[in-house]
Coordinates of C-alpha atoms in Angstrom, one line a residue:
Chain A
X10 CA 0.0 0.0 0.0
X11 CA 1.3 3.2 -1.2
X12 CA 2.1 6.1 1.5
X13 CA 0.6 9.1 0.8
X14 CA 1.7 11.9 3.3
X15 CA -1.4 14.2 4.0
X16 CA 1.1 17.8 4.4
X17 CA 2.3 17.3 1.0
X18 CA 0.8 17.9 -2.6
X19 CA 0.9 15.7 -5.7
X20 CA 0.7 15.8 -9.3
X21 CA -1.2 12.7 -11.8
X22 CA 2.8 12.2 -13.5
X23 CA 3.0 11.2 -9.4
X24 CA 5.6 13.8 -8.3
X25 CA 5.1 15.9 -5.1
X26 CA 5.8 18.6 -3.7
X27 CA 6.3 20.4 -0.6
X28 CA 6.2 24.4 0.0
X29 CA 9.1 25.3 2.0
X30 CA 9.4 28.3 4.5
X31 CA 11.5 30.2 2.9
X32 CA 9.5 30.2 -0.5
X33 CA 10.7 27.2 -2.4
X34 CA 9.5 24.0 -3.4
X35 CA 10.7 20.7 -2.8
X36 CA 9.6 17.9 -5.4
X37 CA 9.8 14.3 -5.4
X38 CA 8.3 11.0 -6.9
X39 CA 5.9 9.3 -4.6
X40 CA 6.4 6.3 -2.8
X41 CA 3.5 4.9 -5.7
X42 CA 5.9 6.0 -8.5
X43 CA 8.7 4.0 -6.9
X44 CA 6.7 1.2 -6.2
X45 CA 6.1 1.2 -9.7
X46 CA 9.3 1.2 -11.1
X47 CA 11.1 -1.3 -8.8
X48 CA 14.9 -1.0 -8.2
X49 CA 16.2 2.9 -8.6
X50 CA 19.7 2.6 -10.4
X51 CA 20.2 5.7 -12.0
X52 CA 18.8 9.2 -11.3
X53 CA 19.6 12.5 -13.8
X54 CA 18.4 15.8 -11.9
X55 CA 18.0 19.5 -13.5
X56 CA 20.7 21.6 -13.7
X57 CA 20.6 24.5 -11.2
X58 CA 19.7 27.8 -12.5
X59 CA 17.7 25.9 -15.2
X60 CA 14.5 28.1 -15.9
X61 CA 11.6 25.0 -16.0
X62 CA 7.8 25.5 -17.2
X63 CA 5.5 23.4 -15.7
X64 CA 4.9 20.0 -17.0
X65 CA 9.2 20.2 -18.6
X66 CA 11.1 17.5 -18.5
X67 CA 13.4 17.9 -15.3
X68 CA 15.3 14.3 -15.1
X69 CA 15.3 10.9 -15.7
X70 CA 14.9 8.2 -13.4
X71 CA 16.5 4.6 -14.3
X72 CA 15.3 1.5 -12.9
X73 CA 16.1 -2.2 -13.4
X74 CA 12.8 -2.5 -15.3
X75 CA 12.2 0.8 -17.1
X76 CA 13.3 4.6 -17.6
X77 CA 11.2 7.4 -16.6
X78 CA 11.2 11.2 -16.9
X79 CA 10.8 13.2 -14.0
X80 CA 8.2 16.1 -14.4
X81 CA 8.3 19.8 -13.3
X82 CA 4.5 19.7 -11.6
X83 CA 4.8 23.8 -11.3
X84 CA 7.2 26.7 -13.5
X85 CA 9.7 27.9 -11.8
X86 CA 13.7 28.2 -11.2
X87 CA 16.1 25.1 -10.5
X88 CA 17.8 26.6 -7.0
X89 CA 18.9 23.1 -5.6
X90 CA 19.0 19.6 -6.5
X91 CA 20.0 16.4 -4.5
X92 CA 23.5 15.4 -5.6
X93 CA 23.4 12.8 -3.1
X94 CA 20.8 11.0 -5.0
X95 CA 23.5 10.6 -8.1
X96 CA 25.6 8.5 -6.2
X97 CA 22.7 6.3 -3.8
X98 CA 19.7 6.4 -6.2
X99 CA 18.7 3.7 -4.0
X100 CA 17.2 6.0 -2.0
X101 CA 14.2 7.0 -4.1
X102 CA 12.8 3.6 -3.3
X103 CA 13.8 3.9 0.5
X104 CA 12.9 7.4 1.6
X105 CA 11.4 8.6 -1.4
X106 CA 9.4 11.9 0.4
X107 CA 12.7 12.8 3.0
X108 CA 15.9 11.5 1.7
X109 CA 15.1 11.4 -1.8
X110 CA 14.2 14.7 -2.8
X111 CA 15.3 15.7 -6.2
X112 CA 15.1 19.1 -6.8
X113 CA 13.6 22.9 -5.5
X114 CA 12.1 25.5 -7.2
X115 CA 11.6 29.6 -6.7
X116 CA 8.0 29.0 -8.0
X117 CA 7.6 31.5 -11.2
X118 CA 4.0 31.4 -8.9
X119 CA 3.3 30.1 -5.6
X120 CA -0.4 30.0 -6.3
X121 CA 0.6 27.4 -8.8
X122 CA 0.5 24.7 -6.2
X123 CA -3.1 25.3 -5.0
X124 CA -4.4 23.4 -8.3
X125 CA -1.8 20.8 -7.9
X126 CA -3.7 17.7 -6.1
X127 CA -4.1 17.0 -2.3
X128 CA -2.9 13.9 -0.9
X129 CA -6.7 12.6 -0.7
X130 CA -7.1 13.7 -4.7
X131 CA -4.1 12.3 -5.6
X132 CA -4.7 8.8 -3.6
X133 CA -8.1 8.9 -4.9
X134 CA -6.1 8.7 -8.6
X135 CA -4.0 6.1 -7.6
X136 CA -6.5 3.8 -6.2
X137 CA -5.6 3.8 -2.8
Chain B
X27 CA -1.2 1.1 -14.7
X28 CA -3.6 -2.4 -14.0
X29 CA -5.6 -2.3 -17.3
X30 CA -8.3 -5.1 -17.1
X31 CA -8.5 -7.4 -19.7
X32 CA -11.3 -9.8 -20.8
X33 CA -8.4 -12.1 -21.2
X34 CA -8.4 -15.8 -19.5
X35 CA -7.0 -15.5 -16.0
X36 CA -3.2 -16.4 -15.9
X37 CA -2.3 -20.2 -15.0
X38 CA -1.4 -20.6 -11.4
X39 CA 1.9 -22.8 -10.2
X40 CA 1.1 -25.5 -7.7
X41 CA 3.1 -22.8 -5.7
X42 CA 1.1 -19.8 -6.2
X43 CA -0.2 -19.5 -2.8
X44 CA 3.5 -19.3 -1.3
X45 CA 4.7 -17.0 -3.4
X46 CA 1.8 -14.8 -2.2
X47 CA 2.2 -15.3 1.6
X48 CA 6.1 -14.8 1.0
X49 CA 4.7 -11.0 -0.3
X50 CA 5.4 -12.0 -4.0
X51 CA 4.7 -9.0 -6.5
X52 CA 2.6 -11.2 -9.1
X53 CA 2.7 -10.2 -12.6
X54 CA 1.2 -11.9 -15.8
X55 CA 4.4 -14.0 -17.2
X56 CA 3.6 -15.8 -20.8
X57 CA 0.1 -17.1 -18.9
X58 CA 1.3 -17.7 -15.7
X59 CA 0.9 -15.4 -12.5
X60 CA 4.3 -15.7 -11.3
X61 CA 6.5 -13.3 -8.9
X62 CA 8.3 -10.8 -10.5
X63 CA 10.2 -10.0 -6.8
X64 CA 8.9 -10.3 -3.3
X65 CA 10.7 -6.7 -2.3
X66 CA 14.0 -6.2 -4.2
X67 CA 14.7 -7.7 -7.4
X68 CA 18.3 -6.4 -7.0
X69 CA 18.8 -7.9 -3.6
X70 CA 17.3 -11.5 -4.5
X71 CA 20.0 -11.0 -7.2
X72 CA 22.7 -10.9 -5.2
X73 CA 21.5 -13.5 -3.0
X74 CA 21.8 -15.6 -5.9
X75 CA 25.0 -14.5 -6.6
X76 CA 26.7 -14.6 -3.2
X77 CA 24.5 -17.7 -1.3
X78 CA 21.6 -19.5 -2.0
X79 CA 18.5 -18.3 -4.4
X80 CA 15.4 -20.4 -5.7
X81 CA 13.0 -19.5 -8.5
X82 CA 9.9 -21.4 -9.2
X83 CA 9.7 -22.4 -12.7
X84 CA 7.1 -25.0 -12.8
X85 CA 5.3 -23.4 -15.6
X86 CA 7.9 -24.3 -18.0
X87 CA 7.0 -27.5 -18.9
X88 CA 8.7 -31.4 -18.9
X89 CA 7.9 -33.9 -21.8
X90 CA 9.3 -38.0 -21.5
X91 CA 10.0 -39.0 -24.9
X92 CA 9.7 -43.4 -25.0
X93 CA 9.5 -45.8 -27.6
X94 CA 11.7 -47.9 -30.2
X95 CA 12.2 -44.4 -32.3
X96 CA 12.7 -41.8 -29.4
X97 CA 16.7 -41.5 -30.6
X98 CA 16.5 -41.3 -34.1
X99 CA 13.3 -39.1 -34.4
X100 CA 15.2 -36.6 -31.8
X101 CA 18.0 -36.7 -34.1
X102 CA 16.1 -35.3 -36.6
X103 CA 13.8 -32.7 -34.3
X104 CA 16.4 -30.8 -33.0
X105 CA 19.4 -29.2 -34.1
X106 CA 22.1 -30.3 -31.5
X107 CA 22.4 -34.6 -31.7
X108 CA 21.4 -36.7 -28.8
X109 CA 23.8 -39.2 -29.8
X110 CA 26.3 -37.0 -28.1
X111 CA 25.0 -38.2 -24.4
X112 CA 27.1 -40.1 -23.7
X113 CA 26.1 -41.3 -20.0
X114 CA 22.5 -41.5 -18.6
X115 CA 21.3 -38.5 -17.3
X116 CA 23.7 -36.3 -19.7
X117 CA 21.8 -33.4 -20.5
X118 CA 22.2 -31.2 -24.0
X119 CA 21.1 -27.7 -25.0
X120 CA 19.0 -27.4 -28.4
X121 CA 17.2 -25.1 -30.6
X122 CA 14.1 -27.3 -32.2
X123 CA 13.9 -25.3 -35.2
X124 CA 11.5 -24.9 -38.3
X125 CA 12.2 -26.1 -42.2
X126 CA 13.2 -22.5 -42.3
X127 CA 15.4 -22.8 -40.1
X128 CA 14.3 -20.6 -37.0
X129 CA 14.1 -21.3 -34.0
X130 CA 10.6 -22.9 -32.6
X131 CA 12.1 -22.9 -28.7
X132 CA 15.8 -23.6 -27.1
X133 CA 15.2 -26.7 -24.7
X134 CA 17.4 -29.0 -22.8
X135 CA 16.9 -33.0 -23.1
X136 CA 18.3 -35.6 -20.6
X137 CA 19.3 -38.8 -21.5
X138 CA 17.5 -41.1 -19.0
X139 CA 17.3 -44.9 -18.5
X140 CA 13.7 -45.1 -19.8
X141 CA 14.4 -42.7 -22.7
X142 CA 14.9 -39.0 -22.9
X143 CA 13.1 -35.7 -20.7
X144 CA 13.1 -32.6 -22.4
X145 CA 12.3 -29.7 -20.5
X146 CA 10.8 -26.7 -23.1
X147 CA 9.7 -23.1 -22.2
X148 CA 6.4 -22.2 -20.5
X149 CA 5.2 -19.9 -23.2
X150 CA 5.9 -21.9 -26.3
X151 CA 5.1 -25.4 -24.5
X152 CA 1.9 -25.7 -26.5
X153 CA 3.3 -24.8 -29.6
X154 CA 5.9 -27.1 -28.9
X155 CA 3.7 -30.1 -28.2
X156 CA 1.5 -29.4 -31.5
X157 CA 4.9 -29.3 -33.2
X158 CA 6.4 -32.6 -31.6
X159 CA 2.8 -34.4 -32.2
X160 CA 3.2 -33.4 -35.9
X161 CA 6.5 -34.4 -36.2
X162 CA 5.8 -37.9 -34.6
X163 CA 3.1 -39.1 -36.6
X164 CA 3.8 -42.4 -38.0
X165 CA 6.9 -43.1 -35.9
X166 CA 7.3 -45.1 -32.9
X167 CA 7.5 -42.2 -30.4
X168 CA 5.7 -41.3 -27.2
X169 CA 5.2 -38.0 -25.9
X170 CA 4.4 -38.1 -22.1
X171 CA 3.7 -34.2 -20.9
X172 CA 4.1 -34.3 -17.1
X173 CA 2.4 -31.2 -16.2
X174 CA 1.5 -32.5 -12.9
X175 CA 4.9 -32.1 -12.0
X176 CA 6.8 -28.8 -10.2
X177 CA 10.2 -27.4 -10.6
X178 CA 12.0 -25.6 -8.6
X179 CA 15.6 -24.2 -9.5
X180 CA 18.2 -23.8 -6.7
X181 CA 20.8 -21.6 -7.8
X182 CA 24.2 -19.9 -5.7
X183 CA 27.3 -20.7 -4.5
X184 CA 25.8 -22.2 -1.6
X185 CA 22.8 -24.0 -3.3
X186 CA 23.6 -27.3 -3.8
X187 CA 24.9 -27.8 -0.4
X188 CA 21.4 -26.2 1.3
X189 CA 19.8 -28.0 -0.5
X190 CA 20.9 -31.6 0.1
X191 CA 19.7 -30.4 3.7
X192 CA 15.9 -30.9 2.6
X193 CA 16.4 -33.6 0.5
X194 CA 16.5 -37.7 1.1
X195 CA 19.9 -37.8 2.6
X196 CA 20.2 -41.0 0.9
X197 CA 20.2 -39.2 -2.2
X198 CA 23.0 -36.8 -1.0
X199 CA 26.2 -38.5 -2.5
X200 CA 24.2 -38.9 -5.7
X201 CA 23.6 -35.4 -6.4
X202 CA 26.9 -33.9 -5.0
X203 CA 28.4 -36.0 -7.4
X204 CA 26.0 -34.8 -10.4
X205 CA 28.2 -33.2 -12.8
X206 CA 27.2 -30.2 -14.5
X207 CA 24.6 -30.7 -17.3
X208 CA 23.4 -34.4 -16.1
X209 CA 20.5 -34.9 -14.1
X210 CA 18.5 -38.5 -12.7
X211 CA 15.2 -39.5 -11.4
X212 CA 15.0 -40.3 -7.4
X213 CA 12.5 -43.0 -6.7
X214 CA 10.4 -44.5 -9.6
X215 CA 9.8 -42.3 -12.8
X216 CA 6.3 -42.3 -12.0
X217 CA 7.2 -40.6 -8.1
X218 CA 8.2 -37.6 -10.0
X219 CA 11.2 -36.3 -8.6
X220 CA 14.6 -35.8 -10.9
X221 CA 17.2 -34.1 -9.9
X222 CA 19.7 -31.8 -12.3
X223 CA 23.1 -29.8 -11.7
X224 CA 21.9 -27.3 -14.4
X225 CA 20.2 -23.4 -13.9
X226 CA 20.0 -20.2 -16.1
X227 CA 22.1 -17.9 -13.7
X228 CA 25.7 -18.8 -14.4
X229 CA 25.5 -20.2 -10.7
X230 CA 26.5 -23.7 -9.7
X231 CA 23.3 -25.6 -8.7
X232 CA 20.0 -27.6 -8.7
X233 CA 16.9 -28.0 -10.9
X234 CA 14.4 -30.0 -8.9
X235 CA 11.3 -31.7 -10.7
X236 CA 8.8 -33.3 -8.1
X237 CA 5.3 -33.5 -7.5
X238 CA 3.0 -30.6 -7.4
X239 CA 1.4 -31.5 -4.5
X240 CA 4.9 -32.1 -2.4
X241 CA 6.2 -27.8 -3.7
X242 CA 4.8 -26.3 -1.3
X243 CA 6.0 -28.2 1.3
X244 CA 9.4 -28.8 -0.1
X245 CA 9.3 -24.8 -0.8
X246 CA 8.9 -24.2 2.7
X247 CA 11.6 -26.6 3.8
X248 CA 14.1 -24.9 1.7
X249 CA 13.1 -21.4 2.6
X250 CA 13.5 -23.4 6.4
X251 CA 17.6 -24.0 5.1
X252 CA 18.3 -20.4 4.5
X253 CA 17.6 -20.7 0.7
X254 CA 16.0 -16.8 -0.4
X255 CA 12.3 -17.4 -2.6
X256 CA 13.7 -15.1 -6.0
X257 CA 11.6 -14.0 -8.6
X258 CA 11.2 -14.0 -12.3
X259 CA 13.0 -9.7 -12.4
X260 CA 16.4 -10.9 -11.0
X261 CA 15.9 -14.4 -12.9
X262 CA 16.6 -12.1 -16.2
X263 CA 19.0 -10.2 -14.8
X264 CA 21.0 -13.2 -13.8
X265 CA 20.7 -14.9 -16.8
X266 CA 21.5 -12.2 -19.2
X267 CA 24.9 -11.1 -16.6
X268 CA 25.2 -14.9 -17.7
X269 CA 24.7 -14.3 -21.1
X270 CA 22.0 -16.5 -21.6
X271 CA 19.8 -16.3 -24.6
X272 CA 16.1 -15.8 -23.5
X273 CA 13.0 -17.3 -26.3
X274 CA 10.9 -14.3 -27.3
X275 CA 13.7 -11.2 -27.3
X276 CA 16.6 -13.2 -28.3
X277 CA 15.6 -15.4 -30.8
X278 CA 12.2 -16.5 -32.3
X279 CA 10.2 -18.0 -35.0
X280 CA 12.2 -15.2 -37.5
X281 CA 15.7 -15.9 -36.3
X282 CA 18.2 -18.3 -37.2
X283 CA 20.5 -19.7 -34.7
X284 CA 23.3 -19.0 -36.7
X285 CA 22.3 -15.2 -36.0
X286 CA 21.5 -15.8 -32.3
X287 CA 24.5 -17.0 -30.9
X288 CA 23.4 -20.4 -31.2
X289 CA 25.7 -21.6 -33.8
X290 CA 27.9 -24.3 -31.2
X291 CA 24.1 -25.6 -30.6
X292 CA 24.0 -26.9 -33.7
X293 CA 25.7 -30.7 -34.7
X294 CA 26.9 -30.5 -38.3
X295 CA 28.3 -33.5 -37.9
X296 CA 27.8 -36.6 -39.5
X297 CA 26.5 -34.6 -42.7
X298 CA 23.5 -37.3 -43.5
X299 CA 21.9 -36.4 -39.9
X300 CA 18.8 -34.4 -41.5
X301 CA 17.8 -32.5 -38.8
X302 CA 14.6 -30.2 -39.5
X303 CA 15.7 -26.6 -40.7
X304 CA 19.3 -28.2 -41.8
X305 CA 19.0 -27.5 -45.5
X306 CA 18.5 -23.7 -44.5
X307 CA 21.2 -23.4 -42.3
X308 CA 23.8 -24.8 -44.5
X309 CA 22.7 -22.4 -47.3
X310 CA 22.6 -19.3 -44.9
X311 CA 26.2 -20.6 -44.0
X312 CA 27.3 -20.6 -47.9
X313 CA 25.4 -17.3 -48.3
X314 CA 27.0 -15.9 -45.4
X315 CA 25.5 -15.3 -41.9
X316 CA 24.3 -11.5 -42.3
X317 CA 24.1 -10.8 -38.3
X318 CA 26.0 -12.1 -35.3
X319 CA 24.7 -11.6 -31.5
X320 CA 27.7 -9.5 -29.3
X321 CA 27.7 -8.4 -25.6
X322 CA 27.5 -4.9 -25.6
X323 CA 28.8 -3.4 -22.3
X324 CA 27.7 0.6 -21.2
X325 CA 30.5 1.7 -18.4
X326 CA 28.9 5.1 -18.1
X327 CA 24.9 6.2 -16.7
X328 CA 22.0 4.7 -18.2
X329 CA 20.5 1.1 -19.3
X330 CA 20.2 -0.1 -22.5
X331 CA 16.9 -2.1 -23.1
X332 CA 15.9 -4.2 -25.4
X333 CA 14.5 -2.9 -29.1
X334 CA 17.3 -0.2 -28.9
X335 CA 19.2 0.3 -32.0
X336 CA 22.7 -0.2 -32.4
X337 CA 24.9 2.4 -34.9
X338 CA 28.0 0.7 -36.3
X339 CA 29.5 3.3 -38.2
X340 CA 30.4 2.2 -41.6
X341 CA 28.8 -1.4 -41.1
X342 CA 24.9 -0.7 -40.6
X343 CA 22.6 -1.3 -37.4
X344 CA 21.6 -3.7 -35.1
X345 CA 19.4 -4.1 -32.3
X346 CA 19.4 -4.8 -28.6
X347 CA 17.4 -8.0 -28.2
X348 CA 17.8 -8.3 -24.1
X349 CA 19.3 -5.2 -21.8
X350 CA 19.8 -4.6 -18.4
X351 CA 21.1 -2.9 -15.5
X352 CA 23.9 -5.4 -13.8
X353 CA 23.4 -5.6 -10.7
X354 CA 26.8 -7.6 -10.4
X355 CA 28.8 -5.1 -12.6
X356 CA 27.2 -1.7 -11.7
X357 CA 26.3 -0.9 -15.1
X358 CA 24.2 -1.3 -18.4
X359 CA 24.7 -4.7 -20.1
X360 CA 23.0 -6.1 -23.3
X361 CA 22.9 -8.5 -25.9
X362 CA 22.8 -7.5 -29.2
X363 CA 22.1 -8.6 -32.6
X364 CA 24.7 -6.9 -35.2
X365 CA 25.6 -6.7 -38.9
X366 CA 28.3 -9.6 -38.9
X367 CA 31.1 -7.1 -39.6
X368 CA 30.6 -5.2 -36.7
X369 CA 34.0 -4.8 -34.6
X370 CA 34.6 -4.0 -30.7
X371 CA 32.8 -0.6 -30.9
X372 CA 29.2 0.8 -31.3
X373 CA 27.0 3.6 -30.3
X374 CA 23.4 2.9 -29.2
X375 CA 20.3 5.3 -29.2
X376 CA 19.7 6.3 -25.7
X377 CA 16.8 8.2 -25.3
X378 CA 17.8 10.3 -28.6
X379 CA 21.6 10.5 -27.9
X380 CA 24.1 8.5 -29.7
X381 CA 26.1 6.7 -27.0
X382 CA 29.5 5.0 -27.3
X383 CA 29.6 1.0 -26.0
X384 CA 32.1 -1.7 -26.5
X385 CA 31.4 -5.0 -27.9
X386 CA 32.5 -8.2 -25.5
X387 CA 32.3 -11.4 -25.4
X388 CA 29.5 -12.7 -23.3
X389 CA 29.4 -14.5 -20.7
X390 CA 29.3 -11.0 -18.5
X391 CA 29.7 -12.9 -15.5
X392 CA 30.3 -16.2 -14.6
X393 CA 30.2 -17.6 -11.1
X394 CA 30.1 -14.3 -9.6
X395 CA 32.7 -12.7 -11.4
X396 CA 33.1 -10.3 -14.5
X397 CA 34.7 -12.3 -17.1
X398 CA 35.1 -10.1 -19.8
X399 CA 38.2 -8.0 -20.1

């Protein structure tokens, strides 16, 4: 059964994201898209500084069974991204909503995340 | 991602319901529900690699061959000659090819005291059969399929001794001193269980036929002697780190051996051994084989999957037939099919980018080690 934290918000390409107090945005793939893919081997992340619209391609993610692009769910500007997931990609299936963030954003628009979905939306979407 | 089908529901294995109460993940596998993983495909691959693994394969299927004409009508079915077993319980690898000379299915057969046991994939088993039924019309040839029997492969390092744990210890000498390739009934023929140092992981260890109705318990026993329940996800990586050819992405109906790295499968000799599919071999030999199968071997990021194309600059393309991520290596491994001129180098499309590779010699890894250089 896929976990679906309540204080965080989700897109249907199953990334999620998280508004941090200083203005940014955290996002991740959910615990569902992890499930889905199986064993994390590889992970490409944005560059920083890279200007993304919503919906963009911002990385790949590599498992044993398939590859997978990893979607901007808001526009906005590249300010961080989790190097430590290059090296232990491992960790997207382990902690995928703490460890295994991938990148954060200076939203182009905060309100952007109010139509994003709500964890009960988004489980609603992914049958759970 | 579930899409519901009208489709018949999947076969079960008479070990089904262990696989489920071990946490199996249970996908749709040529017919069969089968386990993909039970948590971690890469972890039940290293099991496999380091100590002791088991996968269920009972839906592939087991067919005793009797009757006066059993030897010469195999020498004519298959590709490879089963006058080469030599000793009873010897065991060959074949292609049982068309007129064409494609390949129906890749199959092993045993030499055994009552005649011969073929054991043939679980997705072409029917076709098989309709084949073999065809091709035995008129002669004196039985076909016994023995689908009320499991099997169960024991694969590692460690596997063979683990286990002999669970199994008659009368039987223990006996199969410690199976050599590789040869396997034996235990008990009657009609008991069900034989016994075979063979596997599709480039591990040392058992494949274990018995009844269906003893699996589960036999399952549990092993699980009981520190053997890991693997599924069907690490079972292809394994095989292809092994570089093992696998029916459906490797080679098929459209293939010739000759292209799939099957060539030493195939018994030229004596010449008047008219094997089906013999006839176009030897002419595809005089014309020239136009493709040869190559390890390809990615060292940097990324996986190369199969139906990938392979850019030989100045020979032509190819195509990934099986890719994966090696668990074993760290990297991207494949097997390709390539023009036959190809040398040690070759770029594949990944994802839209032309990326370099180099072209080895499979195996990838062999007993738990990276053989090529």
């Amino acid at each position: 059964m896929s976990n679906v934290p309540a204080e965080l918000k989700y897109v249907n390409s199953h990334e999620w994201l998280r508004l941090e107090s200083d203005g940014t945005v955290t996002i991740g793939i959910t615990d569902h898209a992890q499930e889905l893919l199986g064993d994390i081997v590889f992970v490409e992340l944005p560059e920083v500084g890279a200007q993304l619209d919503a919906d963009a391609t911002a990385g790949v993610v590599e498992s044993v069974k398939a590859a997978s692009d990893v979607y901007a769910p808001i526009a906005g500007e590249v300010v961080d991204v989790n190097v430590e997931l290059e090296s232990s990609p491992e960790l997207a299936n382990s902690d995928p909503y703490g460890a295994a963030w991938f990148f954060r954003v200076k939203p182009a628009n905060v309100a952007d995340l109010d139509k994003c979905l709500t964890a009960a939306e988004y489980s609603k979407e992914i049958g759970v | 991602m579930t899409a519901t089908t009208e489709a018949a529901a999947p076969k079960t294995t008479p070990l089904y319901d262990s696989h489920v109460a071990a946490g199996a993940k249970i996908v749709d596998f040529a017919g069969w529900a089968m386990p993909i993983h039970y948590g971690s495909q890469l972890k039940e691959h290293e099991i496999v690699r380091s100590d002791a693994g088991m996968f269920d394969v009972s839906h592939m299927c087991v067919i005793d061959i009797t009757g006066a004409e059993a030897k010469d009508w195999l020498r004519t079915l298959i590709a490879n000659d089963v006058e080469k077993l030599g000793f009873e319980g010897k065991a060959l690898y074949s292609g049982m090819l068309t007129p064409e000379g494609t390949v129906i299915d890749d199959l092993i057969v045993y030499l055994t005291h009552y005649g011969y046991r073929m054991v043939v994939n679980a997705g072409t088993a029917d076709k098989d059969i309709a084949w073999m039924l065809k091709q035995a019309e008129g002669r004196a040839v039985e076909l016994t399929v023995r689908r009320e029997l499991a099997m169960i492969a024991v694969q590692g390092p460690n596997a063979i001794e683990k286990a002999c744990k669970v199994l008659h210890e009368e039987w223990e000498s006996t199969i410690k001193g199976l050599k590789v390739f040869q396997g034996f009934p235990f008990g009657s023929v009609e008991e069900g269980w034989f016994i075979a140092r063979t596997g599709y992981t480039g591990e040392d260890g058992l494949e274990i036929m018995l009844p269906a109705e003893e699996a589960p318990l036999f399952w549990k026993a092993l699980i009981g002697a520190g053997v890991a329940p693997i599924g069907l996800g690490a079972r292809d990586t394994l095989r292809l780190e092994a570089g093992m050819n696998l029916y459906g992405h490797d080679m098929d109906e459209t293939i010739s051996p000759l292209q799939a790295g099957m060539g030493w499968t195939i018994a030229w000799e004596p010449t008047d051994r008219n094997f089906i599919g013999r006839a176009a071999l030897e002419a595809e030999k005089a014309a020239g084989v136009k493709c040869k199968q190559v390890g390809l071997v990615l060292e940097g990021r990324g996986v190369l999957r199969e139906g990938l194309k392979v850019v030989v600059e100045g020979v032509g393309e190819g195509i990934i037939t099986s890719g994966t991520f090696s668990p074993t290596l760290k990297h991207s491994v494949a097997i390709a099919r390539v023009p036959a001129g190809t040398g040690v180098t070759a770029q594949v499309d990944l994802r839209g980018t032309l990326t370099d590779v180099r072209i080895v010699k499979m195996p990838f890894v062999r007993n738990g080690k990276k053989v090529f250089s």
